[in-house]
Amino acid sequence: MLISRRAFTSGAAAVVGSAAMAAPSVAPRRRRAGYGAAVTWFDLQRDVEFAASVVEHCTQIVPVYELKWGTLRPRRDVFDFDLGDKLLGFATENQMTMRGHNLVWYYGLPEWTKEISSAVEAERELVKHIDAVVSHYRGRLTSWDVVNEPIPDDVARPSDRRECLWSRFLGQRYIEIAYRAAAAADPQARLVLNEYDVEFADNPFPIKRAALKQLAFGLLDAGAPLHVIGLQCHLNGGEPIDIEGLSRFVEELRLAGLDVYVTELDVNDQGLPAPMDERDAIVARHANDALSAITASGPLDNLLTWGLSDRHSWISQMFPRHDGLPNRPLPLDADLRPKALMSTLDRFTHAAA
Ligand code: G3I
């Protein structure tokens, strides 16, 4: 799917052609280096104005669900790359990159995985999935969220780990198995450990941060090919950011040789004041607090929001406001107009030359 420049500048992008179409006759608009967003093929297809705004504002996309087990593996003997390939085609045709999300997650496993009944079988299926999926996209994705959300929400100690299908059969060694399988399948891809709720000041969030650091350093000590910590940054507008603690945490990760990405930024405004301008300002300030802490020790070369426009956000579905007003968690409003949050992001992702 290619967004033609003429249609694009009119804002009513005419989705044209297929991968066979030539690149736009003129260079695409200025793009922010490093800034990206999560998208679904479904939204890009049915909302061409939204697709045009993705091309305008992003240099990278990440699939919301098209590379997850539930989509890729409808049956045990099936790998369905159709939607993932379509999204990669959209990115490539519009001079964007794409990152992978996610290879191992406690959530969203297809029903057939309940047939897995031994450690040998679990390791075989886990490695087979990672090898097949990462090999399919070898050299074409910038990075992979290999293990997603391994720390439990009710974390009480830094040693706490979330249980999942894989840990039930393999113990926590499933994590190292996953990173080694991903590295073997694509030695170029940056391999990410992705987590949420490590940005805030009040317990249990500092404990979750400590658990994530303990897990990451343990993987490095074991020689596992872990390259990046992904901070999802699903920021709750009512939770104060631990600016000092988060800044120190990121610096410690970087000193250990790890890179840091912001992978899923949005700001949950469910409990924030109703007036739009006031709410937008709080959202932008919250993101600024987190991004300032994260970049105190160095810049971000990957910063993605979980969605681009309030028109398509999981926050509206999961955290609707009690006053019935539409949520405003993302950089563009529902009419695709930049908000204060987009100006905040501009300060952390330099514009392309
Ligand atoms: O499967 C249907 C597909 O057939 C249909 O065409 C499409 C139309 O939109 O919807 C598809 O399904 C839903 C999908 O979201 C797309 O909207 C799935 O049923 C639904 O389970 C899926 O939920 C996603 C969820 O992860 C589980 O994959 C949410 O949108 C997505 O926001 C959420 O994202 C997670 C990250 O992966 C990890 N970090 C937290 C974040 C928020 O929970």
PDB file of C-alpha atoms in Angstrom, residues 37-45 61-74 79-88 98-102 105 129 133 136-137 141 144 306:
ATOM      1  CA  ALA A  37       3.839   4.119  16.406  1.00  0.00           C
ATOM      2  CA  ALA A  38       1.941   0.874  16.845  1.00  0.00           C
ATOM      3  CA  VAL A  39      -0.576   0.273  14.064  1.00  0.00           C
ATOM      4  CA  THR A  40      -2.930  -2.455  12.874  1.00  0.00           C
ATOM      5  CA  TRP A  41      -3.289  -3.469   9.236  1.00  0.00           C
ATOM      6  CA  PHE A  42      -7.031  -3.264   9.786  1.00  0.00           C
ATOM      7  CA  ASP A  43      -6.841   0.445  10.733  1.00  0.00           C
ATOM      8  CA  LEU A  44      -4.399   1.311   7.936  1.00  0.00           C
ATOM      9  CA  GLN A  45      -6.653  -0.338   5.386  1.00  0.00           C
ATOM     10  CA  ILE A  61       5.920   1.099  12.899  1.00  0.00           C
ATOM     11  CA  VAL A  62       5.268  -1.841  15.203  1.00  0.00           C
ATOM     12  CA  PRO A  63       2.347  -4.251  14.682  1.00  0.00           C
ATOM     13  CA  VAL A  64      -0.222  -4.169  17.494  1.00  0.00           C
ATOM     14  CA  TYR A  65      -1.128  -7.844  17.153  1.00  0.00           C
ATOM     15  CA  GLU A  66      -0.118  -9.157  13.718  1.00  0.00           C
ATOM     16  CA  LEU A  67       3.140 -10.746  14.923  1.00  0.00           C
ATOM     17  CA  LYS A  68       1.703 -12.285  18.080  1.00  0.00           C
ATOM     18  CA  TRP A  69       1.077 -15.989  18.595  1.00  0.00           C
ATOM     19  CA  GLY A  70      -2.681 -15.526  18.318  1.00  0.00           C
ATOM     20  CA  THR A  71      -2.380 -14.209  14.764  1.00  0.00           C
ATOM     21  CA  LEU A  72       0.669 -16.104  13.479  1.00  0.00           C
ATOM     22  CA  ARG A  73      -0.276 -19.530  14.827  1.00  0.00           C
ATOM     23  CA  PRO A  74      -3.984 -20.297  14.377  1.00  0.00           C
ATOM     24  CA  PHE A  79       2.476 -20.051  10.481  1.00  0.00           C
ATOM     25  CA  ASP A  80       0.332 -17.270   8.966  1.00  0.00           C
ATOM     26  CA  PHE A  81       2.573 -14.338   8.075  1.00  0.00           C
ATOM     27  CA  ASP A  82      -0.012 -12.625   5.849  1.00  0.00           C
ATOM     28  CA  LEU A  83      -0.824  -9.622   8.061  1.00  0.00           C
ATOM     29  CA  GLY A  84       2.753  -9.206   9.269  1.00  0.00           C
ATOM     30  CA  ASP A  85       3.983  -9.230   5.666  1.00  0.00           C
ATOM     31  CA  LYS A  86       1.359  -6.668   4.668  1.00  0.00           C
ATOM     32  CA  LEU A  87       2.464  -4.323   7.445  1.00  0.00           C
ATOM     33  CA  LEU A  88       6.124  -4.755   6.503  1.00  0.00           C
ATOM     34  CA  MET A  98       9.331  -2.012  11.370  1.00  0.00           C
ATOM     35  CA  ARG A  99      10.116  -3.654  14.693  1.00  0.00           C
ATOM     36  CA  GLY A 100       8.771  -7.007  15.939  1.00  0.00           C
ATOM     37  CA  HIS A 101       6.372  -7.522  18.858  1.00  0.00           C
ATOM     38  CA  ASN A 102       6.408 -10.042  20.520  1.00  0.00           C
ATOM     39  CA  TRP A 105       4.267 -13.369  26.240  1.00  0.00           C
ATOM     40  CA  HIS A 129       8.182 -20.623  16.859  1.00  0.00           C
ATOM     41  CA  VAL A 133       9.165 -16.247  12.845  1.00  0.00           C
ATOM     42  CA  HIS A 136      10.997 -15.263   8.133  1.00  0.00           C
ATOM     43  CA  TYR A 137      11.800 -11.604   8.850  1.00  0.00           C
ATOM     44  CA  LEU A 141      13.073  -5.881  11.202  1.00  0.00           C
ATOM     45  CA  TRP A 144      12.265  -7.771  18.434  1.00  0.00           C
ATOM     46  CA  TRP A 306       1.154   2.777  21.253  1.00  0.00           C
TER      47      TRP A 306
END
